[in-house]
Amino acid sequence: GRRILGGPEGQEVQFACVNWYGSHMEGMVPTGLDQRPLSALAQTIVDMKFNCVRLPYSLEMLTPSATVPYPEKSLAANPQLLGKTPLEIFDATVEALSDVGLVTILNDHVSKAGWCCSKSDGEGLWFTEAYSTEKWMESLVQLSSRYRSNPRVVGFDIRNEVRDSPLGSPTWGFGAAGTDWAHAAQVAGERIQAVNPDMLIIISGLDFSMFLCDVPQQPVHLAGSLAGHVVYTTHEYDWYFSDSGIFREVVRRSVPLYLKILLVFFVIVLTRALVVLAYSRFRSHRLGQRYMHWASGPLWLELAKLLEPLLQWRRASLGVVS
């Protein structure tokens, strides 16, 4: 169904999430830790009436050799985090969010640390030249297991904005097995479920997470242990159709025009039907013949008399003898 249910009584839950970026970037930590304490930033999110945070990471952040560059600068307002690894700072962020009652959705944003997204950055698929599909899945299992005891880590957005890449174009349920996103997402979801059965599996649409039209052909949300745990995600951008938003503006203006044209067409068709009916009634009256019609009365006779010259001309032009 379209509802997310949670809590001891299975009540409906609505997430109002904010994306806290930074851990997936070259800096390896959430932005803002140079300005304010971590706990204060978490409380600010609550004060802004959000109840959920999407927390992106990169596969590079999880590597044992990953370090925080310039920690004295990026962690200036959080000296207690100095000397910690990027993953340990990620842990502290999740804990701070949980402490103020926020829920967390983990997000594998990119493989190599950096900004996202384009079709030429090599990050469009769930694997890259440096990070294999297996490495990607290992990260999902690692973090799902790591936060299994925290009930406020509720979901895993398993890959951000799947799209074309120099390594190939993703498909949904067809095409080459290596670039079948539906298949990869299902396998990844099942592996997450094996270590954390309560985790929501959040699956991006194709083409910058804009396209989900092929889901009915391969409904991952009905597959085995994933049933009842899958959430599909779409993103919306003005630049998706054109940089100037012209396409969207054309659509916005075209819908009212289309409805007006449809109304005019309906009126024309109805008028034609009524004219034919009136003329038929008039002819039957003039010839003394009996027919069953939906309309009767002098109004139709008068209308038919007015239109008879035009109808006669039309019949003559078609070579019809009355």
Tab-separated table of C-alpha atoms in Angstrom:
chain	number	residue	atom	x	y	z
A	1	GLY	CA	0.000	0.000	0.000
A	2	ARG	CA	0.931	3.662	-0.072
A	3	ARG	CA	1.083	4.043	3.712
A	4	ILE	CA	4.036	3.461	6.026
A	5	LEU	CA	2.984	1.802	9.256
A	6	GLY	CA	5.030	1.771	12.433
A	7	GLY	CA	4.917	1.851	16.199
A	8	PRO	CA	3.560	-0.755	18.594
A	9	GLU	CA	0.010	-0.406	17.265
A	10	GLY	CA	0.910	-0.203	13.586
A	11	GLN	CA	-0.299	3.361	13.146
A	12	GLU	CA	0.441	5.336	9.979
A	13	VAL	CA	3.723	7.245	9.988
A	14	GLN	CA	4.460	10.290	7.852
A	15	PHE	CA	8.070	11.329	7.383
A	16	ALA	CA	9.034	14.966	6.971
A	17	CYS	CA	12.697	14.567	6.106
A	18	VAL	CA	15.578	16.927	5.522
A	19	ASN	CA	18.759	15.924	3.706
A	20	TRP	CA	21.906	16.565	5.773
A	21	TYR	CA	24.689	16.388	3.250
A	22	GLY	CA	28.431	16.371	3.774
A	23	SER	CA	29.531	12.899	4.843
A	24	HIS	CA	29.545	11.799	1.202
A	25	MET	CA	31.757	14.722	0.212
A	26	GLU	CA	35.546	15.057	0.266
A	27	GLY	CA	35.303	16.555	3.761
A	28	MET	CA	33.921	13.232	5.081
A	29	VAL	CA	31.720	14.860	7.762
A	30	PRO	CA	28.250	16.441	7.859
A	31	THR	CA	28.350	20.137	7.039
A	32	GLY	CA	27.949	22.605	9.862
A	33	LEU	CA	30.165	20.888	12.426
A	34	ASP	CA	32.607	23.751	12.034
A	35	GLN	CA	29.941	26.216	13.127
A	36	ARG	CA	27.772	24.641	15.822
A	37	PRO	CA	27.802	21.656	18.190
A	38	LEU	CA	26.367	18.454	16.792
A	39	SER	CA	23.616	18.302	19.423
A	40	ALA	CA	22.548	21.872	18.667
A	41	LEU	CA	22.302	21.144	14.950
A	42	ALA	CA	20.134	18.102	15.654
A	43	GLN	CA	17.850	20.156	17.902
A	44	THR	CA	17.542	22.827	15.198
A	45	ILE	CA	16.168	20.193	12.817
A	46	VAL	CA	13.505	19.344	15.416
A	47	ASP	CA	12.713	23.029	15.916
A	48	MET	CA	12.161	23.331	12.160
A	49	LYS	CA	9.402	20.692	12.497
A	50	PHE	CA	11.197	17.888	10.679
A	51	ASN	CA	11.010	14.392	12.130
A	52	CYS	CA	13.456	12.613	9.839
A	53	VAL	CA	16.945	13.055	8.387
A	54	ARG	CA	18.335	11.495	5.225
A	55	LEU	CA	22.024	10.993	5.909
A	56	PRO	CA	24.185	10.394	2.807
A	57	TYR	CA	27.551	8.649	2.800
A	58	SER	CA	30.098	7.470	0.243
A	59	LEU	CA	31.690	4.058	-0.037
A	60	GLU	CA	35.043	5.804	0.242
A	61	MET	CA	34.009	7.095	3.674
A	62	LEU	CA	33.730	3.502	4.896
A	63	THR	CA	37.209	2.423	3.856
A	64	PRO	CA	39.659	1.756	6.735
A	65	SER	CA	42.086	4.318	5.336
A	66	ALA	CA	39.537	7.167	5.221
A	67	THR	CA	40.441	10.220	7.299
A	68	VAL	CA	38.979	13.671	7.838
A	69	PRO	CA	41.028	16.277	5.967
A	70	TYR	CA	41.672	19.457	7.959
A	71	PRO	CA	39.726	18.241	11.017
A	72	GLU	CA	40.631	21.321	13.093
A	73	LYS	CA	38.686	23.391	10.576
A	74	SER	CA	35.756	21.115	9.688
A	75	LEU	CA	35.178	20.091	13.323
A	76	ALA	CA	35.960	23.442	14.934
A	77	ALA	CA	32.695	23.532	16.919
A	78	ASN	CA	32.950	19.864	17.931
A	79	PRO	CA	36.391	19.242	19.431
A	80	GLN	CA	35.175	15.978	20.997
A	81	LEU	CA	35.163	14.502	17.478
A	82	LEU	CA	38.813	15.268	16.764
A	83	GLY	CA	40.837	12.121	16.159
A	84	LYS	CA	37.811	10.076	15.140
A	85	THR	CA	37.388	8.356	11.778
A	86	PRO	CA	34.714	9.499	9.326
A	87	LEU	CA	32.617	6.444	10.214
A	88	GLU	CA	32.872	7.194	13.933
A	89	ILE	CA	31.715	10.758	13.267
A	90	PHE	CA	28.861	9.306	11.221
A	91	ASP	CA	28.012	7.152	14.261
A	92	ALA	CA	28.000	10.223	16.488
A	93	THR	CA	25.697	12.026	14.058
A	94	VAL	CA	23.203	9.162	14.018
A	95	GLU	CA	23.292	9.046	17.810
A	96	ALA	CA	22.722	12.802	18.125
A	97	LEU	CA	19.741	12.624	15.799
A	98	SER	CA	18.276	9.695	17.739
A	99	ASP	CA	18.783	11.477	21.067
A	100	VAL	CA	16.406	14.287	20.032
A	101	GLY	CA	13.798	11.886	18.650
A	102	LEU	CA	14.604	12.123	14.949
A	103	VAL	CA	14.611	9.069	12.719
A	104	THR	CA	17.419	8.479	10.243
A	105	ILE	CA	17.356	7.205	6.673
A	106	LEU	CA	20.778	6.088	5.491
A	107	ASN	CA	21.679	6.869	1.899
A	108	ASP	CA	24.452	5.485	-0.255
A	109	HIS	CA	24.935	8.657	-2.258
A	110	VAL	CA	28.119	7.971	-4.234
A	111	SER	CA	31.025	5.564	-4.292
A	112	LYS	CA	33.970	7.964	-4.522
A	113	ALA	CA	33.566	10.901	-2.154
A	114	GLY	CA	32.328	13.973	-3.980
A	115	TRP	CA	29.382	15.955	-5.259
A	116	CYS	CA	26.601	14.341	-7.240
A	117	CYS	CA	25.267	14.125	-9.977
A	118	SER	CA	25.851	13.999	-13.729
A	119	LYS	CA	25.822	11.415	-16.489
A	120	SER	CA	29.577	11.724	-16.972
A	121	ASP	CA	30.796	11.447	-13.373
A	122	GLY	CA	31.014	7.645	-13.484
A	123	GLU	CA	28.651	7.384	-10.497
A	124	GLY	CA	25.365	6.838	-12.326
A	125	LEU	CA	25.170	3.117	-11.599
A	126	TRP	CA	25.523	1.346	-8.268
A	127	PHE	CA	29.026	0.254	-9.241
A	128	THR	CA	31.969	2.186	-10.615
A	129	GLU	CA	35.391	1.374	-12.007
A	130	ALA	CA	36.829	1.485	-8.479
A	131	TYR	CA	33.911	0.014	-6.493
A	132	SER	CA	32.159	-3.175	-7.585
A	133	THR	CA	28.537	-4.196	-7.069
A	134	GLU	CA	29.716	-6.471	-4.267
A	135	LYS	CA	31.487	-3.591	-2.505
A	136	TRP	CA	28.282	-1.569	-2.757
A	137	MET	CA	26.219	-4.377	-1.237
A	138	GLU	CA	28.784	-4.912	1.511
A	139	SER	CA	28.355	-1.286	2.575
A	140	LEU	CA	24.585	-1.727	2.806
A	141	VAL	CA	24.951	-4.823	4.951
A	142	GLN	CA	27.670	-3.223	7.084
A	143	LEU	CA	25.594	-0.174	8.038
A	144	SER	CA	22.314	-2.084	8.339
A	145	SER	CA	23.986	-4.399	10.822
A	146	ARG	CA	25.821	-1.562	12.566
A	147	TYR	CA	22.598	0.303	13.421
A	148	ARG	CA	20.344	-2.706	13.895
A	149	SER	CA	19.936	-2.009	17.624
A	150	ASN	CA	18.879	1.596	17.003
A	151	PRO	CA	15.109	1.598	16.311
A	152	ARG	CA	15.316	5.155	14.998
A	153	VAL	CA	17.410	4.133	11.988
A	154	VAL	CA	14.376	3.124	9.969
A	155	GLY	CA	15.325	3.058	6.302
A	156	PHE	CA	18.036	2.635	3.722
A	157	ASP	CA	17.977	4.651	0.501
A	158	ILE	CA	20.221	2.166	-1.240
A	159	ARG	CA	21.538	4.360	-4.081
A	160	ASN	CA	21.037	7.960	-5.049
A	161	GLU	CA	19.681	8.906	-8.480
A	162	VAL	CA	20.485	5.901	-10.662
A	163	ARG	CA	21.133	7.162	-14.193
A	164	ASP	CA	23.178	6.743	-17.355
A	165	SER	CA	26.902	6.268	-16.842
A	166	PRO	CA	29.934	5.764	-19.070
A	167	LEU	CA	29.736	2.167	-17.801
A	168	GLY	CA	26.227	1.636	-19.164
A	169	SER	CA	22.574	2.598	-18.993
A	170	PRO	CA	20.397	1.154	-16.217
A	171	THR	CA	17.173	-0.690	-16.981
A	172	TRP	CA	14.325	-2.004	-14.860
A	173	GLY	CA	13.650	-5.720	-15.226
A	174	PHE	CA	15.141	-6.174	-18.697
A	175	GLY	CA	18.345	-5.675	-20.636
A	176	ALA	CA	21.794	-6.784	-19.546
A	177	ALA	CA	21.851	-8.435	-16.130
A	178	GLY	CA	24.731	-6.251	-14.970
A	179	THR	CA	22.762	-3.044	-15.470
A	180	ASP	CA	19.325	-4.278	-14.360
A	181	TRP	CA	18.576	-1.952	-11.464
A	182	ALA	CA	15.435	-3.818	-10.399
A	183	HIS	CA	17.417	-7.019	-9.981
A	184	ALA	CA	20.302	-5.314	-8.160
A	185	ALA	CA	17.911	-3.459	-5.841
A	186	GLN	CA	16.045	-6.665	-5.022
A	187	VAL	CA	19.221	-8.585	-4.173
A	188	ALA	CA	20.510	-5.660	-2.110
A	189	GLY	CA	17.210	-5.355	-0.286
A	190	GLU	CA	17.177	-9.039	0.541
A	191	ARG	CA	20.694	-8.831	1.965
A	192	ILE	CA	19.706	-5.874	4.130
A	193	GLN	CA	16.608	-7.720	5.314
A	194	ALA	CA	18.738	-10.710	6.301
A	195	VAL	CA	20.579	-8.627	8.928
A	196	ASN	CA	17.927	-6.002	9.721
A	197	PRO	CA	14.393	-7.241	8.990
A	198	ASP	CA	12.700	-4.021	10.118
A	199	MET	CA	14.593	-1.755	7.715
A	200	LEU	CA	12.631	0.031	4.983
A	201	ILE	CA	14.252	-0.472	1.579
A	202	ILE	CA	14.071	2.795	-0.360
A	203	ILE	CA	14.619	2.352	-4.095
A	204	SER	CA	15.361	5.138	-6.534
A	205	GLY	CA	13.688	5.445	-9.902
A	206	LEU	CA	15.765	5.516	-13.073
A	207	ASP	CA	17.035	8.624	-14.842
A	208	PHE	CA	17.992	10.761	-11.835
A	209	SER	CA	15.243	9.049	-9.821
A	210	MET	CA	12.582	10.532	-12.097
A	211	PHE	CA	11.338	7.409	-13.883
A	212	LEU	CA	9.378	4.589	-12.224
A	213	CYS	CA	7.119	3.623	-15.121
A	214	ASP	CA	8.667	0.156	-15.517
A	215	VAL	CA	7.918	-0.912	-11.938
A	216	PRO	CA	4.749	-2.852	-12.929
A	217	GLN	CA	6.896	-5.054	-15.190
A	218	GLN	CA	9.172	-5.988	-12.287
A	219	PRO	CA	7.467	-5.099	-8.954
A	220	VAL	CA	10.324	-5.372	-6.490
A	221	HIS	CA	7.940	-4.489	-3.656
A	222	LEU	CA	6.214	-7.861	-4.075
A	223	ALA	CA	9.387	-9.961	-4.006
A	224	GLY	CA	9.713	-12.380	-1.085
A	225	SER	CA	10.931	-10.821	2.149
A	226	LEU	CA	10.742	-7.336	0.616
A	227	ALA	CA	6.942	-7.339	0.512
A	228	GLY	CA	5.720	-4.589	2.797
A	229	HIS	CA	9.180	-3.053	3.203
A	230	VAL	CA	9.854	-1.259	-0.093
A	231	VAL	CA	9.435	2.477	-0.643
A	232	TYR	CA	10.022	3.900	-4.121
A	233	THR	CA	11.533	7.364	-4.288
A	234	THR	CA	11.348	9.974	-7.028
A	235	HIS	CA	13.081	13.330	-7.325
A	236	GLU	CA	11.777	16.377	-9.159
A	237	TYR	CA	13.898	19.089	-10.735
A	238	ASP	CA	13.056	22.063	-12.939
A	239	TRP	CA	16.113	21.369	-15.067
A	240	TYR	CA	15.040	17.787	-15.818
A	241	PHE	CA	12.955	18.887	-18.815
A	242	SER	CA	15.004	21.900	-19.808
A	243	ASP	CA	17.389	24.325	-18.185
A	244	SER	CA	14.906	27.174	-18.560
A	245	GLY	CA	11.847	25.216	-17.523
A	246	ILE	CA	10.209	25.856	-20.897
A	247	PHE	CA	8.787	22.363	-21.178
A	248	ARG	CA	7.037	22.586	-17.827
A	249	GLU	CA	5.639	26.012	-18.719
A	250	VAL	CA	4.331	24.682	-22.033
A	251	VAL	CA	2.619	21.815	-20.228
A	252	ARG	CA	1.112	24.190	-17.675
A	253	ARG	CA	-0.301	26.426	-20.391
A	254	SER	CA	-1.358	23.602	-22.683
A	255	VAL	CA	-3.655	21.766	-20.274
A	256	PRO	CA	-6.300	24.569	-20.081
A	257	LEU	CA	-6.079	25.028	-23.854
A	258	TYR	CA	-6.527	21.307	-24.395
A	259	LEU	CA	-9.639	21.316	-22.199
A	260	LYS	CA	-11.076	24.263	-24.144
A	261	ILE	CA	-10.451	22.508	-27.455
A	262	LEU	CA	-12.061	19.367	-26.084
A	263	LEU	CA	-15.133	21.370	-25.028
A	264	VAL	CA	-15.421	23.031	-28.444
A	265	PHE	CA	-15.098	19.647	-30.142
A	266	PHE	CA	-17.838	18.249	-27.915
A	267	VAL	CA	-20.140	21.171	-28.732
A	268	ILE	CA	-19.532	20.743	-32.472
A	269	VAL	CA	-20.250	17.019	-32.349
A	270	LEU	CA	-23.379	17.574	-30.251
A	271	THR	CA	-24.617	20.349	-32.513
A	272	ARG	CA	-24.129	18.216	-35.599
A	273	ALA	CA	-26.035	15.370	-34.002
A	274	LEU	CA	-28.905	17.677	-33.064
A	275	VAL	CA	-29.027	19.211	-36.541
A	276	VAL	CA	-29.177	15.781	-38.171
A	277	LEU	CA	-31.858	14.735	-35.728
A	278	ALA	CA	-33.877	17.915	-36.359
A	279	TYR	CA	-33.584	17.554	-40.113
A	280	SER	CA	-34.624	13.926	-39.941
A	281	ARG	CA	-37.633	14.942	-37.854
A	282	PHE	CA	-38.534	17.660	-40.319
A	283	ARG	CA	-38.294	15.280	-43.268
A	284	SER	CA	-40.469	12.723	-41.565
A	285	HIS	CA	-43.025	15.416	-40.783
A	286	ARG	CA	-43.044	16.691	-44.355
A	287	LEU	CA	-43.383	13.224	-45.861
A	288	GLY	CA	-45.973	12.115	-43.373
A	289	GLN	CA	-43.770	9.240	-42.218
A	290	ARG	CA	-43.446	8.026	-38.669
A	291	TYR	CA	-40.117	7.662	-36.987
A	292	MET	CA	-39.010	7.446	-33.367
A	293	HIS	CA	-36.785	10.322	-32.317
A	294	TRP	CA	-35.377	11.704	-29.111
A	295	ALA	CA	-36.548	15.261	-29.918
A	296	SER	CA	-39.806	16.688	-31.129
A	297	GLY	CA	-41.750	19.921	-31.217
A	298	PRO	CA	-41.970	23.095	-33.287
A	299	LEU	CA	-38.535	24.318	-32.213
A	300	TRP	CA	-36.863	21.525	-34.131
A	301	LEU	CA	-39.075	22.128	-37.123
A	302	GLU	CA	-38.158	25.792	-37.207
A	303	LEU	CA	-34.489	24.986	-36.873
A	304	ALA	CA	-34.699	22.452	-39.669
A	305	LYS	CA	-36.459	24.928	-41.945
A	306	LEU	CA	-33.706	27.466	-41.402
A	307	LEU	CA	-31.001	24.916	-42.074
A	308	GLU	CA	-32.655	23.071	-44.967
A	309	PRO	CA	-31.066	25.221	-47.737
A	310	LEU	CA	-27.646	24.562	-46.277
A	311	LEU	CA	-28.375	20.853	-45.935
A	312	GLN	CA	-29.705	20.673	-49.478
A	313	TRP	CA	-26.547	22.334	-50.784
A	314	ARG	CA	-24.437	19.879	-48.794
A	315	ARG	CA	-26.370	16.928	-50.140
A	316	ALA	CA	-26.036	18.230	-53.693
A	317	SER	CA	-22.284	18.687	-53.309
A	318	LEU	CA	-22.074	15.057	-52.302
A	319	GLY	CA	-24.210	13.901	-55.202
A	320	VAL	CA	-27.017	12.708	-52.942
A	321	VAL	CA	-30.531	12.749	-54.445
A	322	SER	CA	-33.286	13.463	-51.950
